[in-house]
PDB file of C-alpha atoms in Angstrom:
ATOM      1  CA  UNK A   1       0.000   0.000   0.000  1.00 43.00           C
ATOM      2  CA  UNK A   2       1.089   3.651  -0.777  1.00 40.00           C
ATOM      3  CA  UNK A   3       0.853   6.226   1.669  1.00 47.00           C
ATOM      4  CA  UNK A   4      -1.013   9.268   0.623  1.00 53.00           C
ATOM      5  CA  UNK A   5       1.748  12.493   0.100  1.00 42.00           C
ATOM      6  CA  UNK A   6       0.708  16.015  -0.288  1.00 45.00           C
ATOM      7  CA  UNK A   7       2.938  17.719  -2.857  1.00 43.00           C
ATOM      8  CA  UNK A   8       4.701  19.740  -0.327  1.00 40.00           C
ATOM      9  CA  UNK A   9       5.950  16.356   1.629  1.00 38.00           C
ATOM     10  CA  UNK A  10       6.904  14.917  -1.692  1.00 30.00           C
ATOM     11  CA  UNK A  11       8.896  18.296  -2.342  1.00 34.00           C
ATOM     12  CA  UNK A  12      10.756  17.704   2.035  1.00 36.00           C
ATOM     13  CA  UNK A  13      11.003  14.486   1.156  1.00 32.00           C
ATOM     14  CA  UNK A  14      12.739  14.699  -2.181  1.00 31.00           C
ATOM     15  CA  UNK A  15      15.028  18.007  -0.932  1.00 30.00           C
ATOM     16  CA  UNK A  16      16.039  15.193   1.995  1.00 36.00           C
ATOM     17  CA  UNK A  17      17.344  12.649  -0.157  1.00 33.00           C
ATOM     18  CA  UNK A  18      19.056  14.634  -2.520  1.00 31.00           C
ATOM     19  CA  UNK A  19      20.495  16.772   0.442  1.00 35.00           C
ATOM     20  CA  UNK A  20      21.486  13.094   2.030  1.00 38.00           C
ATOM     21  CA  UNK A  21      22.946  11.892  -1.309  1.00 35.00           C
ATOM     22  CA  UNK A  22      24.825  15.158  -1.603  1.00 34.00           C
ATOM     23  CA  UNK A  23      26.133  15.203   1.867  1.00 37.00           C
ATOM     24  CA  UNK A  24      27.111  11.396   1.982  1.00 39.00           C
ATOM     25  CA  UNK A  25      29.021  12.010  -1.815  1.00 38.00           C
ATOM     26  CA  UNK A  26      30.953  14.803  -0.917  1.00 42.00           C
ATOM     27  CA  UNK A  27      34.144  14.094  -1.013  1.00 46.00           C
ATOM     28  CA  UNK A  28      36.903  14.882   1.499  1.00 65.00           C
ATOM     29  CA  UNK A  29      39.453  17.252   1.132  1.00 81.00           C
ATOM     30  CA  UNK A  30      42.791  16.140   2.084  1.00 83.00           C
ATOM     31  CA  UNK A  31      45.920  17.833   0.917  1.00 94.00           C
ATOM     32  CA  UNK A  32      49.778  18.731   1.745  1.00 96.00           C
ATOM     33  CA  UNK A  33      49.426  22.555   2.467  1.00 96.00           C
ATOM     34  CA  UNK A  34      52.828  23.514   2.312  1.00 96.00           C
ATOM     35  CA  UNK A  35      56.134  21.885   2.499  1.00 97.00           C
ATOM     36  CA  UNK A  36      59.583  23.952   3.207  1.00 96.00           C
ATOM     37  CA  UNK A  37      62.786  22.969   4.306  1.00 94.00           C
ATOM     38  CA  UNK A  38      61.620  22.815   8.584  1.00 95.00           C
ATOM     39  CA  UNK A  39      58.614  21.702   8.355  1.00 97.00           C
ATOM     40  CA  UNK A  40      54.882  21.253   6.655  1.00 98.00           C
ATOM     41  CA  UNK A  41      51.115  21.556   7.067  1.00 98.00           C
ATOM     42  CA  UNK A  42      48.207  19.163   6.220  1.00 98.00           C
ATOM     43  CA  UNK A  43      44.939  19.852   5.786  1.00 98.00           C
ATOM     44  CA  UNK A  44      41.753  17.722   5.613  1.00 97.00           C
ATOM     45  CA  UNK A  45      38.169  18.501   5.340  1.00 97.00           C
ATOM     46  CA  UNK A  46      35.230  16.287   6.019  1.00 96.00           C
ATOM     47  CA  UNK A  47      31.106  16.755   6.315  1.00 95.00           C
ATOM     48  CA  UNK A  48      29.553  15.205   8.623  1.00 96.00           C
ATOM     49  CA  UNK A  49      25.743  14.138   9.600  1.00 93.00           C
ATOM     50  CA  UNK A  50      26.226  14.251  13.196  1.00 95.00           C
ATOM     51  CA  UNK A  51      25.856  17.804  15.236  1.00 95.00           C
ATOM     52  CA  UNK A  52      29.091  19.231  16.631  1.00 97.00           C
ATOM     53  CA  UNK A  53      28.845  18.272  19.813  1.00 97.00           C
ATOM     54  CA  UNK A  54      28.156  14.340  18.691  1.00 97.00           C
ATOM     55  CA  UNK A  55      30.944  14.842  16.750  1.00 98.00           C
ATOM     56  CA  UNK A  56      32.934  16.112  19.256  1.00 98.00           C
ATOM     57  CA  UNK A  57      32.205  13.371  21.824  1.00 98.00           C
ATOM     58  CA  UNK A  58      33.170  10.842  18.917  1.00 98.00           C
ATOM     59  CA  UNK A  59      36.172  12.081  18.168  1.00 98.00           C
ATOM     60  CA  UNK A  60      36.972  11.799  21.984  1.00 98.00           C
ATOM     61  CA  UNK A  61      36.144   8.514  21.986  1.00 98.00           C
ATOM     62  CA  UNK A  62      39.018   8.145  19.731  1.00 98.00           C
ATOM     63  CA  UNK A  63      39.544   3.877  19.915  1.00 98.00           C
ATOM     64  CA  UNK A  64      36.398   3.643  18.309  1.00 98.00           C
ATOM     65  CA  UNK A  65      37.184   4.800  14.843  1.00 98.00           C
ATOM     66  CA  UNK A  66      41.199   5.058  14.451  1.00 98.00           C
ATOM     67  CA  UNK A  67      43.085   2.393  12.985  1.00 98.00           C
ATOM     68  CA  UNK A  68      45.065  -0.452  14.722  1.00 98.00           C
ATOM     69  CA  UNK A  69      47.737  -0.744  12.622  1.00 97.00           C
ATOM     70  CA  UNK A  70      48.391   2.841  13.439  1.00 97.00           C
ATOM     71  CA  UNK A  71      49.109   1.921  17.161  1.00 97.00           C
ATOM     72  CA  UNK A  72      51.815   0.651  18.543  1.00 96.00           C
ATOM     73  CA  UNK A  73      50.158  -2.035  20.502  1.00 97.00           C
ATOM     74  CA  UNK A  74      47.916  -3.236  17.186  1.00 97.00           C
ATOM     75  CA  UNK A  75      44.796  -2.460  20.119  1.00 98.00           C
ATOM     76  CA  UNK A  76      42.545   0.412  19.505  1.00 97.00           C
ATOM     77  CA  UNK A  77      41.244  -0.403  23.254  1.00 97.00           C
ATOM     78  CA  UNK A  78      44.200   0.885  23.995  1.00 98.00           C
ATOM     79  CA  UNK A  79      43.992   4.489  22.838  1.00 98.00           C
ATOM     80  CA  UNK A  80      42.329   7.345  25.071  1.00 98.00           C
ATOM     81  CA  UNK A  81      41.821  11.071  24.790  1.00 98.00           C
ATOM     82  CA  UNK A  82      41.353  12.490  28.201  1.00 98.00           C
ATOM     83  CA  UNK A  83      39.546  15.990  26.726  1.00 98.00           C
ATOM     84  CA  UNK A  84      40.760  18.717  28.684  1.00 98.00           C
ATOM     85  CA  UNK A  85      43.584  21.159  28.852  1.00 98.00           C
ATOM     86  CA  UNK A  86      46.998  19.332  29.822  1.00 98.00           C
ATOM     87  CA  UNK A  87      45.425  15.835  28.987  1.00 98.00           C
ATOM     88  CA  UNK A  88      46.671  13.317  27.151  1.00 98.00           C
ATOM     89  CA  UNK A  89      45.966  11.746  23.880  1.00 98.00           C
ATOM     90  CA  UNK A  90      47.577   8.024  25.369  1.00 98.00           C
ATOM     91  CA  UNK A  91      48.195   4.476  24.293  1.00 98.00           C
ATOM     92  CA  UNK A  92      48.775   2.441  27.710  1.00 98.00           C
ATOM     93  CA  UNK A  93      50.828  -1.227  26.853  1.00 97.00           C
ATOM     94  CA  UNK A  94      48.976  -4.008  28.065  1.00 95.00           C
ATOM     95  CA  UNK A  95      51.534  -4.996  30.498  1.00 95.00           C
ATOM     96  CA  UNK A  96      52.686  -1.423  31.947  1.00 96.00           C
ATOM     97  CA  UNK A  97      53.955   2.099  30.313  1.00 97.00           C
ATOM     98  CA  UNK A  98      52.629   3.450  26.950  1.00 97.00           C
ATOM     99  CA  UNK A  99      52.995   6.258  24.470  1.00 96.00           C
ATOM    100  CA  UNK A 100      51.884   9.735  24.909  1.00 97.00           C
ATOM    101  CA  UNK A 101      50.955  11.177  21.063  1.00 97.00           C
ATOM    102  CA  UNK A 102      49.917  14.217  21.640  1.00 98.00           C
ATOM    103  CA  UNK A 103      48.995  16.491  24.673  1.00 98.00           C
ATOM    104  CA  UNK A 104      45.211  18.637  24.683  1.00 98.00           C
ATOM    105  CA  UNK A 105      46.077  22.227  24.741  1.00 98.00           C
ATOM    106  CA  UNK A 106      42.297  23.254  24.350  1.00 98.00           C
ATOM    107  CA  UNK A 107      39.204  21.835  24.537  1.00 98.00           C
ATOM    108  CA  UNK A 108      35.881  23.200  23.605  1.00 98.00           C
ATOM    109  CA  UNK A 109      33.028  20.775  23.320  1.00 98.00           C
ATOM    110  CA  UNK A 110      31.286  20.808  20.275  1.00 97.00           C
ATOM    111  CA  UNK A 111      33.858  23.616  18.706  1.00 98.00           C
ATOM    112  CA  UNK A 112      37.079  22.343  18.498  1.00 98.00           C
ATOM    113  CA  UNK A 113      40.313  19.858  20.157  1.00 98.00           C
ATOM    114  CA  UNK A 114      43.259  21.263  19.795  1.00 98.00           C
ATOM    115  CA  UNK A 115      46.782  18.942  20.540  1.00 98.00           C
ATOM    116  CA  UNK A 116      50.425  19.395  20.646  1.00 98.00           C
ATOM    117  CA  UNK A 117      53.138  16.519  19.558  1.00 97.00           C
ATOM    118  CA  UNK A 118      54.474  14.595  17.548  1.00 96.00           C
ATOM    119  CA  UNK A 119      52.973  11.346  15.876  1.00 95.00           C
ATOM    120  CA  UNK A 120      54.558   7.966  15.802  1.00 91.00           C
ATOM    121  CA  UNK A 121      57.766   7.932  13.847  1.00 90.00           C
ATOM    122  CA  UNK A 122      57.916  11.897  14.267  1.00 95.00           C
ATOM    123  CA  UNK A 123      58.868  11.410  17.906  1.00 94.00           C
ATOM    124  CA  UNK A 124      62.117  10.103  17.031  1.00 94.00           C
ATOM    125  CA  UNK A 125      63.024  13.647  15.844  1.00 94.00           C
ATOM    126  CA  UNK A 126      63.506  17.299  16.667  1.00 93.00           C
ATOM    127  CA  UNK A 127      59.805  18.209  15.619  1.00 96.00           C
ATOM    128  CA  UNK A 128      56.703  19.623  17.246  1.00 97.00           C
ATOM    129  CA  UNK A 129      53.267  19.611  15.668  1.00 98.00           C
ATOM    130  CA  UNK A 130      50.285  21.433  16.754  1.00 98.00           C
ATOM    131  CA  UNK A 131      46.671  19.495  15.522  1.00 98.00           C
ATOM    132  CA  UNK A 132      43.364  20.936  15.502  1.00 98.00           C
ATOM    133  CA  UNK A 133      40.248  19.606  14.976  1.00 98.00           C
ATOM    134  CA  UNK A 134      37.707  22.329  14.234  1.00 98.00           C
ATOM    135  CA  UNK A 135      33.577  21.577  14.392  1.00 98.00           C
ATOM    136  CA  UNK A 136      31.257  24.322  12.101  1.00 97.00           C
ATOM    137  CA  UNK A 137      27.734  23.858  12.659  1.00 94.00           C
ATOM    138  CA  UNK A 138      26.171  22.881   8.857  1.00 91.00           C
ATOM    139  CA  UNK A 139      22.337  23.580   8.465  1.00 83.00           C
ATOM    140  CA  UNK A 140      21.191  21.552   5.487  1.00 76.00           C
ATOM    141  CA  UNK A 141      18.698  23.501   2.894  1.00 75.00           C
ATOM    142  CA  UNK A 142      15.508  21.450   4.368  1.00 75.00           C
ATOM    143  CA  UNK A 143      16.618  22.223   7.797  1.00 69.00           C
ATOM    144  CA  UNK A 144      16.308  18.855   9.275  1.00 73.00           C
ATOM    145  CA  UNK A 145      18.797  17.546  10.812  1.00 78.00           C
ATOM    146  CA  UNK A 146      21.978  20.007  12.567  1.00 77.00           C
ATOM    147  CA  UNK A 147      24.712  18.754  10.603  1.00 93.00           C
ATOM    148  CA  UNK A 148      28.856  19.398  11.198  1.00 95.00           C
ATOM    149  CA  UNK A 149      31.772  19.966   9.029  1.00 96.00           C
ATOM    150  CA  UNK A 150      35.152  18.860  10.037  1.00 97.00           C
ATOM    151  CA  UNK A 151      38.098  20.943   9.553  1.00 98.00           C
ATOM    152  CA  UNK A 152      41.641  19.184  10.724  1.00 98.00           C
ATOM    153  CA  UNK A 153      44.818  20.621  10.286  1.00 98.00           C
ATOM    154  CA  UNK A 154      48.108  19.199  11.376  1.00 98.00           C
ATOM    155  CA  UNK A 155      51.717  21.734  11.281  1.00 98.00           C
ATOM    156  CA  UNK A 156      54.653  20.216  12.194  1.00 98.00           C
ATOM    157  CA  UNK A 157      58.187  22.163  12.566  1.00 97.00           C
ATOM    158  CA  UNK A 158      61.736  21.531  13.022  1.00 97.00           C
ATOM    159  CA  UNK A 159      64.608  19.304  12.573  1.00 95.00           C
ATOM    160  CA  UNK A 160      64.235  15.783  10.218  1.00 94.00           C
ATOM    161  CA  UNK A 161      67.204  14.522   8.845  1.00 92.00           C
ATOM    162  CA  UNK A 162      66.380  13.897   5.094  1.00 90.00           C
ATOM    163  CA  UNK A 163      64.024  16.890   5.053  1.00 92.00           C
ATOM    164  CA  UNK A 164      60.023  16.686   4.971  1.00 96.00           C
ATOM    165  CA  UNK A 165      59.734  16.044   1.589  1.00 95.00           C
ATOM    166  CA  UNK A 166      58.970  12.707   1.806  1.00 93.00           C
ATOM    167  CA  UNK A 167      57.197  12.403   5.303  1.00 95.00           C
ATOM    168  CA  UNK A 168      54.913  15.102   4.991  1.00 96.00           C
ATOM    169  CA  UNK A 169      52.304  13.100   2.274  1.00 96.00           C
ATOM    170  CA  UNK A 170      53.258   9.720   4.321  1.00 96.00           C
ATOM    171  CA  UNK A 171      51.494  11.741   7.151  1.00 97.00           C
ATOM    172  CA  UNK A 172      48.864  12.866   5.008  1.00 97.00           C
ATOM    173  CA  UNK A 173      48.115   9.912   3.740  1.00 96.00           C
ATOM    174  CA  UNK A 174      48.009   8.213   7.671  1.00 97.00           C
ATOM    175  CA  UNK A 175      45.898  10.669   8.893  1.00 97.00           C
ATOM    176  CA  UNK A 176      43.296  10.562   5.732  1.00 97.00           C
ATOM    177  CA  UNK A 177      42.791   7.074   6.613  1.00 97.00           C
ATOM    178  CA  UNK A 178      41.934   8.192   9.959  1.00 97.00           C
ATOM    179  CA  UNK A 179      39.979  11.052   9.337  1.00 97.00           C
ATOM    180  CA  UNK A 180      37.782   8.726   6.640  1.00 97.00           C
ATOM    181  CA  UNK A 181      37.171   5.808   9.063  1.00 98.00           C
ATOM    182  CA  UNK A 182      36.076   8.771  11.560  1.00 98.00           C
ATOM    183  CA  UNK A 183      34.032  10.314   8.941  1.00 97.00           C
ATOM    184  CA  UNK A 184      32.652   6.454   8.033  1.00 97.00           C
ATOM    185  CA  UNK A 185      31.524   5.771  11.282  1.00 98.00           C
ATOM    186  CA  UNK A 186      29.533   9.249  12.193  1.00 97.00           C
ATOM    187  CA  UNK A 187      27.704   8.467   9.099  1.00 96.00           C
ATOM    188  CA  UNK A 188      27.097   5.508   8.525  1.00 96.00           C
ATOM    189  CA  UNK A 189      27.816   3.465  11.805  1.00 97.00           C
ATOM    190  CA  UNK A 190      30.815   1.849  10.393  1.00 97.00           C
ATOM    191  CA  UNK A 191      34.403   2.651   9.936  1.00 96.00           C
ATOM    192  CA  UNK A 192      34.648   1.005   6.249  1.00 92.00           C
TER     193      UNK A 192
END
């Protein structure tokens, strides 16, 4: 049976799905934003269907959508970020010790997360990186649901023997995985 629509539903209901399809299809927008001889910035942009502050709590509850192999104890269980300013963004080894990756500098629910450090092979080196993680509010055209674009930028500086040629798309590339499992999962439930 065929429920009965009045034009003006039809008209919500396609303006929905074609906002939906629109929103889901964007692409992200990943790129190297600058290279020089001490150090780079990457950029990545990603909508979301999930308010600010959902997204905000879900990018907190960071074991649930980054990738094991990016760990160093293969255990996303393992990973924490303890929001606030001077917490850490912590692997703990299953047997004692861990890894600090990055320390909160600023923390505004719903608006943005912003870190300091160095990511896994960067720590062997004379660098420091500052990451943010910036949450706009998104009204879609039918006004339906609040919706959230990501905006994550990562700037690292200092000393890498070899130069930063090489290590700043390798980064890139890491943290587009990252950001597109995160993305994955606050839209669709899943991380792939």
């Amino acid at each position: 049976m065929r429920p009965n629509l009045s034009s003006s539903q039809l008209s919500r209901l396609a303006i929905g799905l074609v906002s939906a399809l629109l929103y889901l299809s964007t692409p992200a927008i990943a790129e190297v934003i600058n290279v020089t001889s001490n150090g780079f910035q990457v950029r990545h942009e990603v909508q979301l269907n999930i308010p600010p502050e959902e997204a905000y709590e879900l990018l907190v509850n960071v074991g649930s959508w980054w990738n094991p192999s990016h760990t160093y104890t293969l255990n996303t269980k393992n990973l924490s970020i303890d929001a606030r300013p001077g917490g850490c963004f912590c692997e703990k080894y299953p047997h004692g010790g861990g890894v600090q990756h990055m320390s909160v500098v600023h923390a505004a629910p719903g608006k943005a997360l912003r870190m300091t450090g160095a990511l896994g092979p960067l720590q062997a080196h004379g660098l420091a990186g500052s990451m943010g993680w910036d949450f706009i509010a998104q009204k879609p055209a039918d006004n339906s649901q609040a919706l959230s674009k990501l905006v994550l930028t990562y700037t690292v500086g200092g000393y890498m023997p070899g130069g930063f040629e090489k290590m700043a798309p390798m980064v890139n590339a890491m943290l587009a995985e990252q950001i597109t499992r995160y993305k994955n999962l606050a839209n669709t439930g899943k991380v792939d």
